[in-house]
Structures are given as structure tokens and as C-alpha cells.
mmCIF file of C-alpha atoms in Angstrom:
data_model
loop_
_atom_site.group_PDB
_atom_site.id
_atom_site.type_symbol
_atom_site.label_atom_id
_atom_site.label_comp_id
_atom_site.label_asym_id
_atom_site.label_seq_id
_atom_site.Cartn_x
_atom_site.Cartn_y
_atom_site.Cartn_z
ATOM 1 C CA MET A 176 -19.137 10.589 25.823
ATOM 2 C CA ALA A 177 -18.140 10.581 29.488
ATOM 3 C CA ALA A 178 -19.571 8.064 31.926
ATOM 4 C CA THR A 179 -22.629 9.323 33.797
ATOM 5 C CA PRO A 180 -22.592 9.752 37.620
ATOM 6 C CA LEU A 181 -23.076 6.685 39.799
ATOM 7 C CA ASP A 182 -25.170 8.583 42.343
ATOM 8 C CA ALA A 183 -27.852 9.951 40.022
ATOM 9 C CA ALA A 184 -31.391 9.808 41.466
ATOM 10 C CA ARG A 185 -33.565 6.807 40.601
ATOM 11 C CA ALA A 186 -37.237 5.856 40.599
ATOM 12 C CA TRP A 187 -38.127 2.740 42.592
ATOM 13 C CA ALA A 188 -41.273 0.627 42.941
ATOM 14 C CA GLU A 189 -42.160 -1.935 45.599
ATOM 15 C CA PHE A 190 -44.708 -4.729 45.515
ATOM 16 C CA THR A 191 -45.449 -7.959 47.343
ATOM 17 C CA ASP A 192 -44.276 -11.022 45.463
ATOM 18 C CA PRO A 193 -47.439 -12.723 44.147
ATOM 19 C CA ALA A 194 -45.844 -16.144 44.546
ATOM 20 C CA GLU A 195 -44.203 -15.444 47.935
ATOM 21 C CA PRO A 196 -46.367 -13.206 50.194
ATOM 22 C CA GLY A 197 -43.594 -13.150 52.789
ATOM 23 C CA GLN A 198 -41.262 -11.208 50.532
ATOM 24 C CA ARG A 199 -41.396 -7.861 48.790
ATOM 25 C CA LEU A 200 -39.763 -6.864 45.526
ATOM 26 C CA ARG A 201 -37.998 -3.508 45.307
ATOM 27 C CA VAL A 202 -37.226 -2.755 41.674
ATOM 28 C CA ASP A 203 -35.128 -0.002 40.117
ATOM 29 C CA LEU A 204 -37.373 1.370 37.367
ATOM 30 C CA THR A 205 -34.659 3.748 36.181
ATOM 31 C CA TRP A 206 -32.341 0.829 35.411
ATOM 32 C CA LEU A 207 -34.942 -1.649 34.164
ATOM 33 C CA THR A 208 -36.338 0.869 31.665
ATOM 34 C CA SER A 209 -32.890 1.976 30.473
ATOM 35 C CA ARG A 210 -31.658 1.128 26.984
ATOM 36 C CA TRP A 211 -28.509 -0.682 28.108
ATOM 37 C CA ARG A 212 -27.239 -3.470 25.884
ATOM 38 C CA CYS A 213 -24.161 -5.686 25.978
ATOM 39 C CA LEU A 214 -21.440 -4.436 23.625
ATOM 40 C CA PHE A 215 -19.311 -7.588 23.699
ATOM 41 C CA LEU A 216 -17.845 -8.047 20.194
ATOM 42 C CA ASP A 217 -19.595 -4.827 19.184
ATOM 43 C CA GLY A 218 -17.252 -2.115 20.412
ATOM 44 C CA CYS A 219 -16.746 -3.141 24.043
ATOM 45 C CA PRO A 220 -13.232 -2.033 25.078
ATOM 46 C CA GLY A 221 -13.215 -4.445 28.044
ATOM 47 C CA ILE A 222 -12.754 -3.825 31.746
ATOM 48 C CA ASP A 223 -8.993 -4.365 31.306
ATOM 49 C CA ALA A 224 -7.413 -2.224 28.602
ATOM 50 C CA ASP A 225 -4.743 -4.898 28.087
ATOM 51 C CA GLU A 226 -7.418 -7.479 27.190
ATOM 52 C CA PRO A 227 -9.977 -5.512 25.145
ATOM 53 C CA ASP A 228 -11.356 -8.608 23.403
ATOM 54 C CA ALA A 229 -12.174 -10.301 26.718
ATOM 55 C CA GLY A 230 -14.962 -7.920 27.725
ATOM 56 C CA CYS A 231 -15.681 -8.517 31.413
ATOM 57 C CA CYS A 232 -14.290 -12.083 31.328
ATOM 58 C CA THR A 233 -10.800 -11.148 32.490
ATOM 59 C CA LEU A 234 -11.532 -11.982 36.144
ATOM 60 C CA GLY A 235 -13.054 -15.394 35.610
ATOM 61 C CA ALA A 236 -16.397 -16.342 37.174
ATOM 62 C CA HIS A 237 -17.126 -17.309 40.774
ATOM 63 C CA LEU A 238 -19.568 -20.200 41.036
ATOM 64 C CA THR A 239 -22.294 -19.307 43.525
ATOM 65 C CA ASP A 240 -22.999 -22.734 45.023
ATOM 66 C CA ALA A 241 -22.879 -26.482 44.452
ATOM 67 C CA ASP A 242 -25.878 -26.406 42.106
ATOM 68 C CA ASP A 243 -24.263 -23.718 39.964
ATOM 69 C CA LEU A 244 -21.024 -25.706 39.774
ATOM 70 C CA ALA A 245 -22.847 -28.938 38.924
ATOM 71 C CA ARG A 246 -24.910 -27.324 36.159
ATOM 72 C CA VAL A 247 -21.919 -25.654 34.500
ATOM 73 C CA SER A 248 -19.744 -28.741 34.932
ATOM 74 C CA ALA A 249 -22.281 -30.842 33.065
ATOM 75 C CA VAL A 250 -22.092 -28.502 30.076
ATOM 76 C CA VAL A 251 -18.291 -28.200 30.166
ATOM 77 C CA ALA A 252 -17.986 -32.008 30.071
ATOM 78 C CA THR A 253 -19.785 -32.086 26.713
ATOM 79 C CA LEU A 254 -17.857 -29.303 24.950
ATOM 80 C CA GLY A 255 -15.838 -30.529 22.000
ATOM 81 C CA PRO A 256 -12.499 -29.164 20.703
ATOM 82 C CA ASP A 257 -14.392 -27.385 17.927
ATOM 83 C CA GLU A 258 -16.411 -25.477 20.576
ATOM 84 C CA TRP A 259 -13.826 -24.758 23.262
ATOM 85 C CA GLU A 260 -10.448 -23.374 22.259
ATOM 86 C CA LEU A 261 -8.693 -24.101 25.574
ATOM 87 C CA ARG A 262 -10.275 -27.510 26.088
ATOM 88 C CA ASP A 263 -6.977 -29.400 26.393
ATOM 89 C CA PRO A 264 -5.474 -27.336 29.239
ATOM 90 C CA GLY A 265 -8.927 -27.049 30.762
ATOM 91 C CA LEU A 266 -9.379 -30.798 30.992
ATOM 92 C CA GLU A 267 -5.757 -31.657 31.748
ATOM 93 C CA GLU A 268 -5.089 -29.016 34.398
ATOM 94 C CA GLY A 269 -8.626 -28.185 35.465
ATOM 95 C CA TRP A 270 -10.972 -25.392 34.442
ATOM 96 C CA THR A 271 -11.738 -24.315 38.023
ATOM 97 C CA VAL A 272 -9.664 -23.066 40.955
ATOM 98 C CA ASP A 273 -10.404 -22.597 44.648
ATOM 99 C CA ASP A 274 -10.804 -18.928 45.444
ATOM 100 C CA GLU A 275 -9.533 -17.105 48.525
ATOM 101 C CA ASP A 276 -12.931 -17.288 50.218
ATOM 102 C CA GLY A 277 -13.181 -21.047 49.994
ATOM 103 C CA GLY A 278 -15.398 -21.049 46.913
ATOM 104 C CA VAL A 279 -14.813 -22.164 43.349
ATOM 105 C CA ALA A 280 -14.111 -19.978 40.317
ATOM 106 C CA THR A 281 -13.313 -20.553 36.683
ATOM 107 C CA ARG A 282 -9.606 -20.554 35.998
ATOM 108 C CA VAL A 283 -7.974 -17.537 34.365
ATOM 109 C CA LEU A 284 -5.516 -18.447 31.618
ATOM 110 C CA ASP A 285 -3.580 -15.980 29.477
ATOM 111 C CA GLY A 286 -5.474 -12.980 30.801
ATOM 112 C CA ALA A 287 -9.056 -14.225 30.705
ATOM 113 C CA CYS A 288 -11.476 -16.982 31.699
ATOM 114 C CA ILE A 289 -10.385 -20.357 30.374
ATOM 115 C CA LEU A 290 -13.836 -20.831 28.832
ATOM 116 C CA LEU A 291 -13.445 -17.758 26.622
ATOM 117 C CA ASN A 292 -12.633 -18.450 22.986
ATOM 118 C CA ARG A 293 -10.185 -15.873 21.643
ATOM 119 C CA PRO A 294 -10.300 -13.996 18.306
ATOM 120 C CA GLY A 295 -9.187 -16.265 15.481
ATOM 121 C CA PHE A 296 -10.816 -19.426 16.871
ATOM 122 C CA PRO A 297 -12.779 -21.110 14.053
ATOM 123 C CA ALA A 298 -16.035 -21.143 16.045
ATOM 124 C CA GLY A 299 -15.627 -17.435 16.697
ATOM 125 C CA PRO A 300 -14.638 -15.466 19.796
ATOM 126 C CA GLY A 301 -16.758 -15.435 22.928
ATOM 127 C CA CYS A 302 -17.787 -17.640 25.824
ATOM 128 C CA ALA A 303 -17.898 -21.307 24.836
ATOM 129 C CA LEU A 304 -20.836 -21.836 27.187
ATOM 130 C CA HIS A 305 -22.770 -18.935 25.659
ATOM 131 C CA GLN A 306 -22.046 -20.175 22.157
ATOM 132 C CA ARG A 307 -23.317 -23.642 23.097
ATOM 133 C CA ALA A 308 -26.595 -22.139 24.306
ATOM 134 C CA VAL A 309 -27.016 -20.147 21.086
ATOM 135 C CA ALA A 310 -26.261 -23.214 18.970
ATOM 136 C CA GLU A 311 -28.899 -25.235 20.814
ATOM 137 C CA GLY A 312 -31.454 -22.442 20.814
ATOM 138 C CA VAL A 313 -31.705 -22.239 24.604
ATOM 139 C CA ALA A 314 -31.296 -19.290 26.960
ATOM 140 C CA PRO A 315 -27.618 -18.711 27.918
ATOM 141 C CA LEU A 316 -28.654 -18.771 31.587
ATOM 142 C CA THR A 317 -29.039 -22.537 31.252
ATOM 143 C CA THR A 318 -25.351 -23.038 30.435
ATOM 144 C CA LYS A 319 -23.404 -20.148 31.997
ATOM 145 C CA PRO A 320 -22.413 -19.506 35.637
ATOM 146 C CA ASP A 321 -24.997 -17.543 37.623
ATOM 147 C CA VAL A 322 -22.789 -14.467 37.967
ATOM 148 C CA CYS A 323 -22.273 -14.333 34.205
ATOM 149 C CA TRP A 324 -25.876 -14.527 33.039
ATOM 150 C CA GLN A 325 -27.133 -12.226 35.812
ATOM 151 C CA LEU A 326 -24.709 -9.415 34.935
ATOM 152 C CA PRO A 327 -25.447 -6.511 34.793
ATOM 153 C CA VAL A 328 -28.567 -7.019 36.947
ATOM 154 C CA ARG A 329 -27.883 -7.097 40.661
ATOM 155 C CA ARG A 330 -30.176 -9.027 43.006
ATOM 156 C CA ALA A 331 -29.751 -8.304 46.712
ATOM 157 C CA TYR A 332 -31.565 -9.524 49.820
ATOM 158 C CA ARG A 333 -32.367 -7.722 53.069
ATOM 159 C CA GLU A 334 -34.454 -8.782 56.072
ATOM 160 C CA VAL A 335 -36.676 -5.848 57.034
ATOM 161 C CA ASP A 336 -37.925 -5.613 60.628
ATOM 162 C CA GLN A 337 -41.149 -3.695 61.147
ATOM 163 C CA PRO A 338 -42.277 -1.791 64.279
ATOM 164 C CA ASP A 339 -44.905 -4.391 65.158
ATOM 165 C CA GLY A 340 -42.332 -7.153 65.432
ATOM 166 C CA THR A 341 -43.026 -8.706 62.026
ATOM 167 C CA SER A 342 -40.541 -8.842 59.199
ATOM 168 C CA TYR A 343 -40.303 -9.571 55.522
ATOM 169 C CA LEU A 344 -37.595 -10.406 53.002
ATOM 170 C CA GLU A 345 -36.823 -7.547 50.635
ATOM 171 C CA VAL A 346 -35.492 -8.567 47.215
ATOM 172 C CA THR A 347 -33.906 -5.717 45.295
ATOM 173 C CA LEU A 348 -33.301 -5.698 41.546
ATOM 174 C CA THR A 349 -31.030 -2.929 40.375
ATOM 175 C CA GLU A 350 -27.999 -2.085 38.253
ATOM 176 C CA TYR A 351 -24.753 -3.975 38.792
ATOM 177 C CA ASP A 352 -22.627 -0.856 38.647
ATOM 178 C CA ARG A 353 -18.950 -0.342 39.466
ATOM 179 C CA ARG A 354 -19.620 -0.361 43.213
ATOM 180 C CA ALA A 355 -21.155 -3.818 43.033
ATOM 181 C CA TRP A 356 -17.730 -5.193 42.062
ATOM 182 C CA GLY A 357 -16.389 -3.985 45.420
ATOM 183 C CA PRO A 358 -13.668 -1.360 45.905
ATOM 184 C CA GLY A 359 -11.836 -2.661 42.841
ATOM 185 C CA GLY A 360 -14.772 -1.760 40.624
ATOM 186 C CA HIS A 361 -13.634 1.851 40.549
ATOM 187 C CA ASP A 362 -10.297 0.706 39.109
ATOM 188 C CA LEU A 363 -11.788 -1.052 36.073
ATOM 189 C CA ASP A 364 -10.485 0.591 32.918
ATOM 190 C CA TRP A 365 -14.017 0.720 31.472
ATOM 191 C CA TYR A 366 -17.424 -0.516 32.524
ATOM 192 C CA CYS A 367 -20.652 -0.436 30.600
ATOM 193 C CA THR A 368 -23.674 0.253 32.792
ATOM 194 C CA ASN A 369 -23.223 4.019 33.115
ATOM 195 C CA GLU A 370 -21.622 4.524 29.712
ATOM 196 C CA PRO A 371 -23.875 6.196 27.098
ATOM 197 C CA ALA A 372 -22.210 4.079 24.383
ATOM 198 C CA ALA A 373 -23.884 1.004 25.881
ATOM 199 C CA HIS A 374 -27.342 2.597 26.169
ATOM 200 C CA THR A 375 -28.404 2.177 22.563
ATOM 201 C CA GLY A 376 -30.537 -0.955 22.821
ATOM 202 C CA ALA A 377 -33.658 -1.386 20.722
ATOM 203 C CA ASP A 378 -35.608 -2.523 23.800
ATOM 204 C CA PRO A 379 -35.518 -1.512 27.458
ATOM 205 C CA VAL A 380 -33.709 -3.844 29.855
ATOM 206 C CA TYR A 381 -36.903 -5.332 31.298
ATOM 207 C CA VAL A 382 -37.730 -6.593 27.792
ATOM 208 C CA SER A 383 -34.267 -7.517 26.501
ATOM 209 C CA LEU A 384 -33.397 -9.418 29.699
ATOM 210 C CA ARG A 385 -36.816 -10.957 30.226
ATOM 211 C CA ALA A 386 -35.536 -14.543 30.533
ATOM 212 C CA GLU A 387 -32.932 -13.539 33.120
ATOM 213 C CA LEU A 388 -35.417 -11.500 35.158
ATOM 214 C CA VAL A 389 -37.955 -14.316 35.161
ATOM 215 C CA ALA A 390 -35.237 -16.659 36.408
ATOM 216 C CA LEU A 391 -34.355 -14.182 39.170
ATOM 217 C CA VAL A 392 -37.834 -13.371 40.498
ATOM 218 C CA GLY A 393 -40.275 -15.819 38.929
ATOM 219 C CA ALA A 394 -42.914 -15.425 36.226
ATOM 220 C CA GLN A 395 -45.622 -13.908 38.446
ATOM 221 C CA ALA A 396 -43.354 -11.227 39.908
ATOM 222 C CA TYR A 397 -41.940 -10.490 36.466
ATOM 223 C CA ALA A 398 -45.449 -9.842 35.134
ATOM 224 C CA VAL A 399 -45.959 -7.170 37.804
ATOM 225 C CA LEU A 400 -42.468 -5.755 37.198
ATOM 226 C CA ALA A 401 -43.077 -5.530 33.441
ATOM 227 C CA ARG A 402 -46.377 -3.683 33.959
ATOM 228 C CA LEU A 403 -44.734 -1.196 36.308
ATOM 229 C CA CYS A 404 -41.914 -0.606 33.834
ATOM 230 C CA ALA A 405 -44.335 -0.085 30.949
ATOM 231 C CA ASP A 406 -46.352 2.358 33.060
ATOM 232 C CA HIS A 407 -43.156 4.188 34.017
ATOM 233 C CA LEU A 408 -42.109 4.574 30.390
ATOM 234 C CA ALA A 409 -45.580 5.766 29.389
ATOM 235 C CA ALA A 410 -45.574 8.342 32.189
ATOM 236 C CA ALA A 411 -42.065 9.481 31.254
ATOM 237 C CA ASP A 412 -43.170 9.936 27.649
ATOM 238 C CA ALA A 413 -46.201 11.911 28.781
ATOM 239 C CA LEU A 414 -44.030 14.129 30.976
ATOM 240 C CA ALA A 415 -41.626 14.729 28.089
ATOM 241 C CA ALA A 416 -44.568 15.705 25.893
ATOM 242 C CA ALA A 417 -45.843 18.074 28.589
ATOM 243 C CA ARG A 418 -42.435 19.697 28.831
ATOM 244 C CA ALA A 419 -42.250 20.081 25.080
ATOM 245 C CA GLY A 420 -45.730 21.572 25.054
ATOM 246 C CA ALA A 421 -44.628 24.087 27.670
ATOM 247 C CA GLY A 422 -41.722 25.069 25.444
ATOM 248 C CA GLY A 423 -39.126 23.351 27.604
ATOM 249 C CA ASP A 424 -37.036 20.213 27.501
ATOM 250 C CA ALA A 425 -36.001 17.461 29.918
ATOM 251 C CA GLY A 426 -33.960 19.935 31.917
ATOM 252 C CA GLY A 427 -36.461 22.791 31.792
ATOM 253 C CA ALA A 428 -39.193 24.000 34.090
ATOM 254 C CA VAL A 429 -41.450 21.401 35.718
ATOM 255 C CA PRO A 430 -44.790 21.351 33.852
ATOM 256 C CA VAL A 431 -48.003 21.915 35.811
ATOM 257 C CA GLY A 432 -50.595 19.177 36.246
ATOM 258 C CA PRO A 433 -54.388 19.497 36.086
ATOM 259 C CA ALA A 434 -54.652 20.512 39.756
ATOM 260 C CA GLY A 435 -52.085 23.262 39.306
ATOM 261 C CA ARG A 436 -49.323 21.277 40.981
ATOM 262 C CA GLY A 437 -45.958 20.603 39.429
ATOM 263 C CA LEU A 438 -45.536 17.148 37.947
ATOM 264 C CA LEU A 439 -42.856 15.058 39.605
ATOM 265 C CA PRO A 440 -40.010 14.206 37.218
ATOM 266 C CA LEU A 441 -39.814 10.578 36.103
ATOM 267 C CA LEU A 442 -36.208 9.566 36.026
ATOM 268 C CA VAL A 443 -34.618 8.239 32.865
ATOM 269 C CA HIS A 444 -31.248 6.537 33.315
ATOM 270 C CA PRO A 445 -28.672 9.305 32.751
ATOM 271 C CA ALA A 446 -26.645 7.169 30.327
ATOM 272 C CA THR A 447 -29.770 6.421 28.290
ATOM 273 C CA ALA A 448 -30.652 10.125 28.283
ATOM 274 C CA ALA A 449 -27.108 11.031 27.206
ATOM 275 C CA ALA A 450 -27.180 8.439 24.412
ATOM 276 C CA GLY A 451 -30.524 9.865 23.243
ATOM 277 C CA ARG A 452 -29.164 13.411 23.183
ATOM 278 C CA ARG A 453 -26.172 12.251 21.139
ATOM 279 C CA THR A 454 -28.453 10.481 18.639
ATOM 280 C CA THR A 455 -30.669 13.555 18.324
ATOM 281 C CA ALA A 456 -27.664 15.833 17.855
ATOM 282 C CA GLY A 457 -26.260 13.547 15.186
#
């Protein structure tokens, strides 16, 4: 099925961070309640058609800061040859490079990140850092670069000035879509977040990526976020039932509420909706 539009309408919720009263969370309910799942090693064609087995690892990973580099470096130093296919060139020639902006990134070797184990490696294909986390029974966010474990959730910051001269920090959680990669994102051969093929997860994103979301916003804010997402899904189900009861479907007439007013539509991610229609049709 074709990729869904990037500019489809979304439902948002805002709330004050329980742990940080000076900041407000703005969360994309449409994305967080979608059924996206990672298709790596399960049908992902990759962002580069020439490297389909590399998923989104063809560009390497930019380390966000000194703490990120130190944490990943500590794990890399302990990887054995049975865990990391390209360990020899990685240790001999370096596994990082300086990027054009003065930061540090993982080195790209033979078309993909040097930490990516290729098909045929005895330990199996995939990120050596991710595989280490799985082997130790810890969350992959403890071993992988920040940009890797956060994808495809995008966290953005904005200082909001209010008319009375006060301000607050707005923290947005939304989908890391093609635009988030910059202008080059539109040139990726394939990308998952708006592809119906990737919206077949058993759980919504706010559940499947719970550990990552807690790491991004904290446990207290996540608890509020999870409640809002659950309420959104319940309301969406109720609206769908009302439509069905009125003899319509998701694209039909807006059902009428108890006061005689039309019920506002609750927005399901278009790729999730498309995946659901395909499943129903099949």
C-alpha cells in the first residue's frame, strides 16, 4: 500500500510536567496511539535500496553529547569478536568519525554503520549494541546511541513566551517522520512511520515504546501521557461504534452526540487506519 500523507491532521494533548512545573508536555496522540512497529529483519526494505538489510543504519549514528559518547564507548570496549563482526577495523581504525558540524558519529563502513552485523554473521544480523542489550536482558536504550533508541519518536524543545511576560519550556513528543531527517528525508528510498506495512503492531506505540518514553519524559509525565493515550483510544473506539450504529463508517457522516451536536472526529494515524482496512479486506 502507498505511504500515507505527511500532513494528515493530528490530535494533540498538553499538560504540565508533574516533575517539572516550569515545562509543559505537548504530545501527539495520533502518533503515540498508532500501531507502528519496527520491521527490521521482518520485511524492512531499508532507507537505501542498495542496502536493504541495513534498515535505517546506512547513515551511521550521530552521538548527541559527551555523555552519549561515553556511555556507548563503554559498551563498545567490551564487545567481543563473537558479538561484533567489524570489531577489528573498528578498533584498529576507529569506530567513530568527526562529522561536518564538529560532532562525533559512528563510522560508516561498506554501506552501513560499523556496529551493524551483516547477514551471515554467526551471532545474527543487527546492531551489535542492540544484541548486547538483548543478551543481558536490559533495555536497548542503555547500550545504543541516543538517536538510535529514540527513533522513531521525535522530542523537540521550544521556549514559549506568554503575554504577561512569563514563559515556559514546551517539550513536544511526536513522530520522527521524513521531514525530521531534514531535506534529505524526502529522498530516502523507503521510510517506515507513514507506511501501512509498519503499522501492524500488537500494541500502540505508547505501550510498545514505554521504556523509551519514560527515558525521554520521566516516569511521572509518562503516567499522564499513558492515561491520555488510553482515553484517546477509548474515545476513538466509542466514536467508531457510534458511526457503525448510524450505518456509517470512519469516513461517513459525523454521528450526533447527546446534546444534538456532531461528535468531533478522533484522529487515528492514517497508516494505522490503512493497515486496518487492509487486514479487514483480507
